PDB file of C-alpha atoms in Angstrom:
ATOM      1  CA  GLY Y   1      28.000   6.933 -23.516  1.00 81.00           C
ATOM      2  CA  GLU Y   2      25.407   4.724 -21.136  1.00 88.00           C
ATOM      3  CA  ASN Y   3      22.345   3.981 -22.317  1.00 93.00           C
ATOM      4  CA  VAL Y   4      19.532   3.302 -19.924  1.00 96.00           C
ATOM      5  CA  GLU Y   5      16.639   0.787 -21.611  1.00 97.00           C
ATOM      6  CA  GLN Y   6      13.103   1.266 -18.874  1.00 97.00           C
ATOM      7  CA  HIS Y   7      10.154  -1.077 -19.172  1.00 97.00           C
ATOM      8  CA  PRO Y   8       7.447  -0.863 -19.136  1.00 97.00           C
ATOM      9  CA  SER Y   9       6.659   2.360 -20.358  1.00 97.00           C
ATOM     10  CA  THR Y  10       2.970   2.247 -18.354  1.00 97.00           C
ATOM     11  CA  LEU Y  11       1.766  -0.011 -15.617  1.00 98.00           C
ATOM     12  CA  SER Y  12      -1.515  -0.489 -14.173  1.00 98.00           C
ATOM     13  CA  VAL Y  13      -2.220  -2.067 -11.132  1.00 97.00           C
ATOM     14  CA  GLN Y  14      -5.068  -2.855  -8.575  1.00 98.00           C
ATOM     15  CA  GLU Y  15      -4.291  -1.131  -4.943  1.00 97.00           C
ATOM     16  CA  GLY Y  16      -2.569  -3.501  -2.697  1.00 97.00           C
ATOM     17  CA  ASP Y  17      -0.604  -5.473  -5.652  1.00 97.00           C
ATOM     18  CA  SER Y  18       2.845  -5.236  -6.395  1.00 98.00           C
ATOM     19  CA  ALA Y  19       4.441  -3.237  -9.299  1.00 98.00           C
ATOM     20  CA  VAL Y  20       7.772  -3.969 -10.461  1.00 98.00           C
ATOM     21  CA  ILE Y  21       9.696  -1.762 -13.260  1.00 98.00           C
ATOM     22  CA  LYS Y  22      13.119  -2.867 -14.700  1.00 98.00           C
ATOM     23  CA  CYS Y  23      15.813  -0.874 -16.181  1.00 98.00           C
ATOM     24  CA  THR Y  24      18.969  -2.221 -18.227  1.00 98.00           C
ATOM     25  CA  TYR Y  25      22.633  -0.309 -18.391  1.00 97.00           C
ATOM     26  CA  SER Y  26      24.938  -0.453 -20.973  1.00 96.00           C
ATOM     27  CA  ASP Y  27      28.020   0.773 -19.487  1.00 93.00           C
ATOM     28  CA  SER Y  28      29.809  -1.683 -16.368  1.00 92.00           C
ATOM     29  CA  ALA Y  29      31.499   0.797 -15.363  1.00 90.00           C
ATOM     30  CA  SER Y  30      28.262   2.016 -13.670  1.00 91.00           C
ATOM     31  CA  ASN Y  31      28.343   2.687  -9.931  1.00 89.00           C
ATOM     32  CA  TYR Y  32      25.239   4.623  -9.137  1.00 91.00           C
ATOM     33  CA  PHE Y  33      21.600   3.992  -9.356  1.00 94.00           C
ATOM     34  CA  PRO Y  34      18.613   5.896  -8.513  1.00 94.00           C
ATOM     35  CA  TRP Y  35      15.289   6.310  -8.709  1.00 97.00           C
ATOM     36  CA  TYR Y  36      12.800   8.991  -9.111  1.00 97.00           C
ATOM     37  CA  LYS Y  37       9.184   9.544  -8.837  1.00 98.00           C
ATOM     38  CA  GLN Y  38       7.537  12.342 -10.347  1.00 97.00           C
ATOM     39  CA  GLU Y  39       4.161  13.353  -9.919  1.00 97.00           C
ATOM     40  CA  LEU Y  40       2.045  15.476 -12.464  1.00 94.00           C
ATOM     41  CA  GLY Y  41       2.977  18.803 -12.458  1.00 93.00           C
ATOM     42  CA  LYS Y  42       5.788  18.141 -10.118  1.00 96.00           C
ATOM     43  CA  ARG Y  43       9.945  17.867 -10.107  1.00 96.00           C
ATOM     44  CA  PRO Y  44      11.512  14.616 -10.147  1.00 96.00           C
ATOM     45  CA  GLN Y  45      12.153  13.392  -6.515  1.00 94.00           C
ATOM     46  CA  LEU Y  46      14.757  10.792  -5.305  1.00 93.00           C
ATOM     47  CA  ILE Y  47      12.245   7.553  -3.698  1.00 95.00           C
ATOM     48  CA  ILE Y  48      15.585   5.078  -3.513  1.00 94.00           C
ATOM     49  CA  ASP Y  49      18.796   4.473  -4.764  1.00 92.00           C
ATOM     50  CA  ILE Y  50      21.645   1.688  -4.622  1.00 92.00           C
ATOM     51  CA  ARG Y  51      25.387   1.098  -5.339  1.00 88.00           C
ATOM     52  CA  SER Y  52      27.035  -1.122  -7.292  1.00 83.00           C
ATOM     53  CA  ASN Y  53      28.229  -2.819  -4.153  1.00 83.00           C
ATOM     54  CA  VAL Y  54      25.061  -3.950  -2.910  1.00 82.00           C
ATOM     55  CA  GLY Y  55      22.289  -6.381  -4.323  1.00 89.00           C
ATOM     56  CA  GLU Y  56      19.490  -5.333  -2.961  1.00 93.00           C
ATOM     57  CA  LYS Y  57      18.203  -1.882  -0.877  1.00 93.00           C
ATOM     58  CA  LYS Y  58      14.787  -1.701   0.741  1.00 96.00           C
ATOM     59  CA  ASP Y  59      12.780   0.982   2.269  1.00 93.00           C
ATOM     60  CA  GLN Y  60       9.576   0.539   3.753  1.00 96.00           C
ATOM     61  CA  ARG Y  61       7.025  -0.626   0.800  1.00 97.00           C
ATOM     62  CA  ILE Y  62       9.831  -0.186  -2.115  1.00 98.00           C
ATOM     63  CA  ALA Y  63      12.865  -1.792  -2.794  1.00 97.00           C
ATOM     64  CA  VAL Y  64      15.526  -2.021  -5.538  1.00 97.00           C
ATOM     65  CA  THR Y  65      17.729  -4.735  -6.660  1.00 96.00           C
ATOM     66  CA  LEU Y  66      20.895  -4.749  -8.513  1.00 96.00           C
ATOM     67  CA  ASN Y  67      22.613  -7.640 -10.942  1.00 95.00           C
ATOM     68  CA  LYS Y  68      25.748  -6.249 -12.001  1.00 93.00           C
ATOM     69  CA  THR Y  69      26.466  -9.501 -13.808  1.00 93.00           C
ATOM     70  CA  ALA Y  70      23.097  -8.915 -15.987  1.00 94.00           C
ATOM     71  CA  LYS Y  71      23.275  -4.915 -15.845  1.00 96.00           C
ATOM     72  CA  HIS Y  72      20.331  -4.489 -14.823  1.00 96.00           C
ATOM     73  CA  PHE Y  73      18.016  -2.825 -11.917  1.00 97.00           C
ATOM     74  CA  SER Y  74      14.602  -3.368 -10.859  1.00 98.00           C
ATOM     75  CA  LEU Y  75      12.405  -1.088  -8.555  1.00 98.00           C
ATOM     76  CA  HIS Y  76       9.711  -3.164  -6.549  1.00 98.00           C
ATOM     77  CA  ILE Y  77       6.545  -1.374  -4.692  1.00 98.00           C
ATOM     78  CA  THR Y  78       4.346  -3.794  -2.782  1.00 97.00           C
ATOM     79  CA  GLU Y  79       1.140  -3.176  -1.313  1.00 98.00           C
ATOM     80  CA  THR Y  80       0.548  -0.346  -4.117  1.00 98.00           C
ATOM     81  CA  GLN Y  81      -1.686   2.858  -3.331  1.00 97.00           C
ATOM     82  CA  PRO Y  82      -3.027   5.205  -5.279  1.00 96.00           C
ATOM     83  CA  GLU Y  83      -0.743   7.902  -4.202  1.00 96.00           C
ATOM     84  CA  ASP Y  84       1.726   5.609  -5.547  1.00 98.00           C
ATOM     85  CA  SER Y  85       0.372   7.002  -9.102  1.00 98.00           C
ATOM     86  CA  ALA Y  86       3.148   8.688 -10.919  1.00 98.00           C
ATOM     87  CA  VAL Y  87       6.134   8.456 -13.483  1.00 97.00           C
ATOM     88  CA  TYR Y  88       9.178   6.566 -12.606  1.00 98.00           C
ATOM     89  CA  PHE Y  89      12.578   7.104 -14.075  1.00 97.00           C
ATOM     90  CA  CYS Y  90      15.361   4.825 -13.162  1.00 97.00           C
ATOM     91  CA  ALA Y  91      18.901   6.144 -13.934  1.00 96.00           C
ATOM     92  CA  ALA Y  92      22.710   4.917 -14.036  1.00 94.00           C
ATOM     93  CA  SER Y  93      25.937   7.015 -13.326  1.00 89.00           C
ATOM     94  CA  VAL Y  94      29.773   6.434 -13.865  1.00 78.00           C
ATOM     95  CA  GLY Y  95      31.190   7.856 -11.107  1.00 71.00           C
ATOM     96  CA  TYR Y  96      28.375   9.858  -9.684  1.00 68.00           C
ATOM     97  CA  SER Y  97      29.470  12.735 -11.947  1.00 81.00           C
ATOM     98  CA  THR Y  98      26.381  12.626 -14.500  1.00 89.00           C
ATOM     99  CA  LEU Y  99      22.825  10.495 -14.826  1.00 92.00           C
ATOM    100  CA  THR Y 100      21.758   9.048 -17.481  1.00 94.00           C
ATOM    101  CA  PHE Y 101      17.802   8.589 -17.145  1.00 95.00           C
ATOM    102  CA  GLY Y 102      15.560   6.007 -18.823  1.00 96.00           C
ATOM    103  CA  LYS Y 103      12.300   7.427 -20.732  1.00 96.00           C
ATOM    104  CA  GLY Y 104       9.925   6.735 -17.535  1.00 97.00           C
ATOM    105  CA  THR Y 105       7.262   4.496 -16.527  1.00 97.00           C
ATOM    106  CA  MET Y 106       3.702   5.769 -15.512  1.00 97.00           C
ATOM    107  CA  LEU Y 107       1.991   3.922 -13.016  1.00 98.00           C
ATOM    108  CA  LEU Y 108      -1.177   3.838 -12.364  1.00 98.00           C
ATOM    109  CA  VAL Y 109      -2.888   2.344  -9.487  1.00 97.00           C
ATOM    110  CA  SER Y 110      -6.535   2.117  -9.269  1.00 96.00           C
ATOM    111  CA  PRO Y 111      -9.060   1.948  -5.961  1.00 92.00           C
TER     112      PRO Y 111
ATOM    113  CA  ASP V   1      13.164  21.179  -1.223  1.00 60.00           C
ATOM    114  CA  ALA V   2      16.952  21.098  -1.366  1.00 62.00           C
ATOM    115  CA  GLY V   3      17.409  24.780  -1.474  1.00 87.00           C
ATOM    116  CA  ILE V   4      16.648  25.322  -5.481  1.00 93.00           C
ATOM    117  CA  THR V   5      14.704  28.014  -7.266  1.00 96.00           C
ATOM    118  CA  GLN V   6      14.487  28.436 -10.807  1.00 98.00           C
ATOM    119  CA  SER V   7      13.463  31.217 -12.411  1.00 97.00           C
ATOM    120  CA  PRO V   8      11.049  32.158 -14.646  1.00 98.00           C
ATOM    121  CA  ARG V   9       8.822  29.363 -13.696  1.00 97.00           C
ATOM    122  CA  HIS V  10       6.714  29.543 -17.304  1.00 98.00           C
ATOM    123  CA  LYS V  11       7.909  31.328 -20.249  1.00 97.00           C
ATOM    124  CA  VAL V  12       6.449  32.238 -23.798  1.00 98.00           C
ATOM    125  CA  THR V  13       8.530  33.569 -26.435  1.00 97.00           C
ATOM    126  CA  GLU V  14       8.800  33.835 -30.008  1.00 97.00           C
ATOM    127  CA  THR V  15      11.367  31.794 -32.091  1.00 97.00           C
ATOM    128  CA  GLY V  16      14.737  33.596 -32.918  1.00 97.00           C
ATOM    129  CA  THR V  17      14.765  35.655 -29.727  1.00 96.00           C
ATOM    130  CA  PRO V  18      17.255  34.949 -27.001  1.00 96.00           C
ATOM    131  CA  VAL V  19      16.227  33.421 -23.828  1.00 97.00           C
ATOM    132  CA  THR V  20      17.761  32.644 -20.384  1.00 98.00           C
ATOM    133  CA  LEU V  21      16.736  30.463 -17.676  1.00 98.00           C
ATOM    134  CA  ARG V  22      18.466  30.746 -14.208  1.00 98.00           C
ATOM    135  CA  CYS V  23      18.912  28.030 -11.629  1.00 97.00           C
ATOM    136  CA  HIS V  24      19.819  29.510  -8.103  1.00 97.00           C
ATOM    137  CA  GLN V  25      21.092  27.608  -5.512  1.00 94.00           C
ATOM    138  CA  THR V  26      21.575  28.070  -1.491  1.00 90.00           C
ATOM    139  CA  GLU V  27      23.328  24.852  -0.555  1.00 81.00           C
ATOM    140  CA  ASN V  28      26.692  25.816  -1.827  1.00 85.00           C
ATOM    141  CA  HIS V  29      26.905  22.671  -3.690  1.00 88.00           C
ATOM    142  CA  ARG V  30      29.824  22.074  -6.255  1.00 88.00           C
ATOM    143  CA  TYR V  31      27.955  20.474  -9.086  1.00 91.00           C
ATOM    144  CA  MET V  32      24.663  22.051 -10.826  1.00 94.00           C
ATOM    145  CA  TYR V  33      23.193  20.535 -13.851  1.00 96.00           C
ATOM    146  CA  TRP V  34      20.544  21.730 -16.495  1.00 98.00           C
ATOM    147  CA  TYR V  35      18.117  19.010 -18.133  1.00 98.00           C
ATOM    148  CA  ARG V  36      15.183  18.882 -20.344  1.00 98.00           C
ATOM    149  CA  GLN V  37      12.378  16.960 -20.210  1.00 97.00           C
ATOM    150  CA  ASP V  38      10.303  16.153 -23.249  1.00 95.00           C
ATOM    151  CA  PRO V  39       7.056  13.366 -23.427  1.00 88.00           C
ATOM    152  CA  GLY V  40       8.543   9.939 -24.263  1.00 85.00           C
ATOM    153  CA  HIS V  41      12.352  11.200 -23.948  1.00 88.00           C
ATOM    154  CA  GLY V  42      12.560  11.210 -20.149  1.00 90.00           C
ATOM    155  CA  LEU V  43      15.183  13.592 -18.691  1.00 95.00           C
ATOM    156  CA  ARG V  44      18.013  14.570 -20.936  1.00 95.00           C
ATOM    157  CA  LEU V  45      21.105  16.453 -19.811  1.00 95.00           C
ATOM    158  CA  ILE V  46      22.183  19.581 -21.536  1.00 97.00           C
ATOM    159  CA  HIS V  47      24.949  21.007 -19.741  1.00 97.00           C
ATOM    160  CA  TYR V  48      26.477  20.385 -16.554  1.00 95.00           C
ATOM    161  CA  SER V  49      28.736  22.762 -13.910  1.00 95.00           C
ATOM    162  CA  TYR V  50      31.632  21.301 -11.464  1.00 91.00           C
ATOM    163  CA  GLY V  51      32.752  24.681 -10.134  1.00 90.00           C
ATOM    164  CA  VAL V  52      32.756  28.209 -11.006  1.00 93.00           C
ATOM    165  CA  LYS V  53      33.079  29.012 -14.745  1.00 93.00           C
ATOM    166  CA  ASP V  54      33.633  25.171 -15.234  1.00 94.00           C
ATOM    167  CA  THR V  55      31.376  23.601 -17.702  1.00 96.00           C
ATOM    168  CA  ASP V  56      30.563  20.598 -19.595  1.00 95.00           C
ATOM    169  CA  LYS V  57      28.390  19.275 -22.114  1.00 94.00           C
ATOM    170  CA  GLY V  58      25.455  16.657 -21.893  1.00 93.00           C
ATOM    171  CA  GLU V  59      23.446  14.866 -24.599  1.00 91.00           C
ATOM    172  CA  VAL V  60      21.699  17.878 -26.043  1.00 95.00           C
ATOM    173  CA  SER V  61      24.030  20.920 -25.955  1.00 96.00           C
ATOM    174  CA  ASP V  62      23.360  21.906 -29.822  1.00 96.00           C
ATOM    175  CA  GLY V  63      21.742  25.221 -29.390  1.00 96.00           C
ATOM    176  CA  TYR V  64      22.122  26.120 -25.628  1.00 97.00           C
ATOM    177  CA  SER V  65      24.943  27.603 -23.545  1.00 97.00           C
ATOM    178  CA  VAL V  66      25.172  28.216 -19.927  1.00 98.00           C
ATOM    179  CA  SER V  67      27.292  30.102 -17.643  1.00 97.00           C
ATOM    180  CA  ARG V  68      28.541  29.951 -13.727  1.00 97.00           C
ATOM    181  CA  SER V  69      30.140  33.106 -12.392  1.00 96.00           C
ATOM    182  CA  LYS V  70      29.579  32.016  -8.783  1.00 95.00           C
ATOM    183  CA  THR V  71      28.651  29.288  -6.922  1.00 93.00           C
ATOM    184  CA  GLU V  72      25.116  30.112  -6.206  1.00 95.00           C
ATOM    185  CA  ASP V  73      23.653  30.283  -9.758  1.00 97.00           C
ATOM    186  CA  PHE V  74      24.179  28.616 -12.784  1.00 98.00           C
ATOM    187  CA  LEU V  75      22.136  30.104 -16.286  1.00 98.00           C
ATOM    188  CA  LEU V  76      20.964  28.288 -19.284  1.00 98.00           C
ATOM    189  CA  THR V  77      20.845  30.522 -22.348  1.00 98.00           C
ATOM    190  CA  LEU V  78      18.770  29.895 -25.589  1.00 97.00           C
ATOM    191  CA  GLU V  79      20.951  31.930 -28.376  1.00 93.00           C
ATOM    192  CA  SER V  80      17.740  32.127 -30.579  1.00 96.00           C
ATOM    193  CA  ALA V  81      15.124  29.841 -29.628  1.00 97.00           C
ATOM    194  CA  THR V  82      13.481  27.581 -31.914  1.00 97.00           C
ATOM    195  CA  SER V  83      10.208  25.477 -31.585  1.00 97.00           C
ATOM    196  CA  SER V  84      11.979  22.508 -30.666  1.00 96.00           C
ATOM    197  CA  GLN V  85      13.441  24.247 -27.737  1.00 98.00           C
ATOM    198  CA  THR V  86       9.555  23.976 -26.702  1.00 98.00           C
ATOM    199  CA  SER V  87       9.684  22.041 -23.190  1.00 98.00           C
ATOM    200  CA  VAL V  88      10.648  21.917 -19.441  1.00 98.00           C
ATOM    201  CA  TYR V  89      13.605  22.530 -17.978  1.00 98.00           C
ATOM    202  CA  PHE V  90      14.979  21.446 -14.961  1.00 98.00           C
ATOM    203  CA  CYS V  91      17.763  22.808 -12.995  1.00 97.00           C
ATOM    204  CA  ALA V  92      19.403  19.884 -10.379  1.00 95.00           C
ATOM    205  CA  ILE V  93      22.246  19.810  -7.548  1.00 92.00           C
ATOM    206  CA  ARG V  94      24.714  17.539  -6.292  1.00 88.00           C
ATOM    207  CA  GLY V  95      27.079  17.952  -3.325  1.00 68.00           C
ATOM    208  CA  VAL V  96      30.246  16.015  -3.716  1.00 60.00           C
ATOM    209  CA  VAL V  97      30.333  14.214   0.123  1.00 54.00           C
ATOM    210  CA  THR V  98      29.567  10.458   0.399  1.00 50.00           C
ATOM    211  CA  ASP V  99      25.968   9.511   0.526  1.00 49.00           C
ATOM    212  CA  THR V 100      25.054  12.774  -0.725  1.00 53.00           C
ATOM    213  CA  ASP V 101      25.811  12.652  -4.010  1.00 70.00           C
ATOM    214  CA  THR V 102      22.128  12.386  -5.491  1.00 84.00           C
ATOM    215  CA  GLN V 103      20.838  14.601  -7.611  1.00 90.00           C
ATOM    216  CA  TYR V 104      17.853  16.885  -6.369  1.00 91.00           C
ATOM    217  CA  PHE V 105      15.863  18.954  -8.376  1.00 94.00           C
ATOM    218  CA  GLY V 106      15.056  22.547  -8.461  1.00 95.00           C
ATOM    219  CA  PRO V 107      10.873  23.299  -9.547  1.00 97.00           C
ATOM    220  CA  GLY V 108      11.403  23.678 -13.254  1.00 97.00           C
ATOM    221  CA  THR V 109      10.558  26.175 -16.316  1.00 98.00           C
ATOM    222  CA  ARG V 110       8.294  25.677 -18.645  1.00 98.00           C
ATOM    223  CA  LEU V 111       9.039  27.274 -21.886  1.00 98.00           C
ATOM    224  CA  THR V 112       7.216  27.594 -25.304  1.00 98.00           C
ATOM    225  CA  VAL V 113       8.648  28.796 -27.973  1.00 97.00           C
ATOM    226  CA  LEU V 114       6.011  30.085 -30.842  1.00 96.00           C
TER     227      LEU V 114
END
């Protein structure tokens, strides 16, 4: 089955810096890649997603890039703010029915 | 929050007792999922349903069973709870409509097995 690796497991940045979280997947048939943000004690919430027919997608300060050849996708957060501090999960799906999640990245943004 | 509720929100039980967690949706979505979340493991799929009475196993299904007798409810049962099943359990739903294929999560249930 699908395997998703996520790095780094923790990431500390200063407010205003950029943050990049990277994921790789194993199944070349994967075609949907969402990113979730989970604040402490809360449910995971979708922040952005990308489908395999698109190489990049942006939404204000966040962007996701996809390299299908390398089976690699990344989350980019610019101008980080303390409220961006959370655990971020990447996921991959073949045919949208089920998602396989990475183990998560704890992002800490210091003022 | 996508019309998903979970009950109970917190439960403490003893090893060997049966436990049932309920997920309820008001969105009439076809797909429903149960995940467990543990430190260092992220979110792992236990079981999912693609319609009434239609279910399938996920990555960590051993020790769990599910039932879906109506569209809005998806039940997760631990027949005989063990300490290794102490976890936070999340339900999720997904519609089968283009551009709304994303999974949305319920608020979670924190289960402690003593």
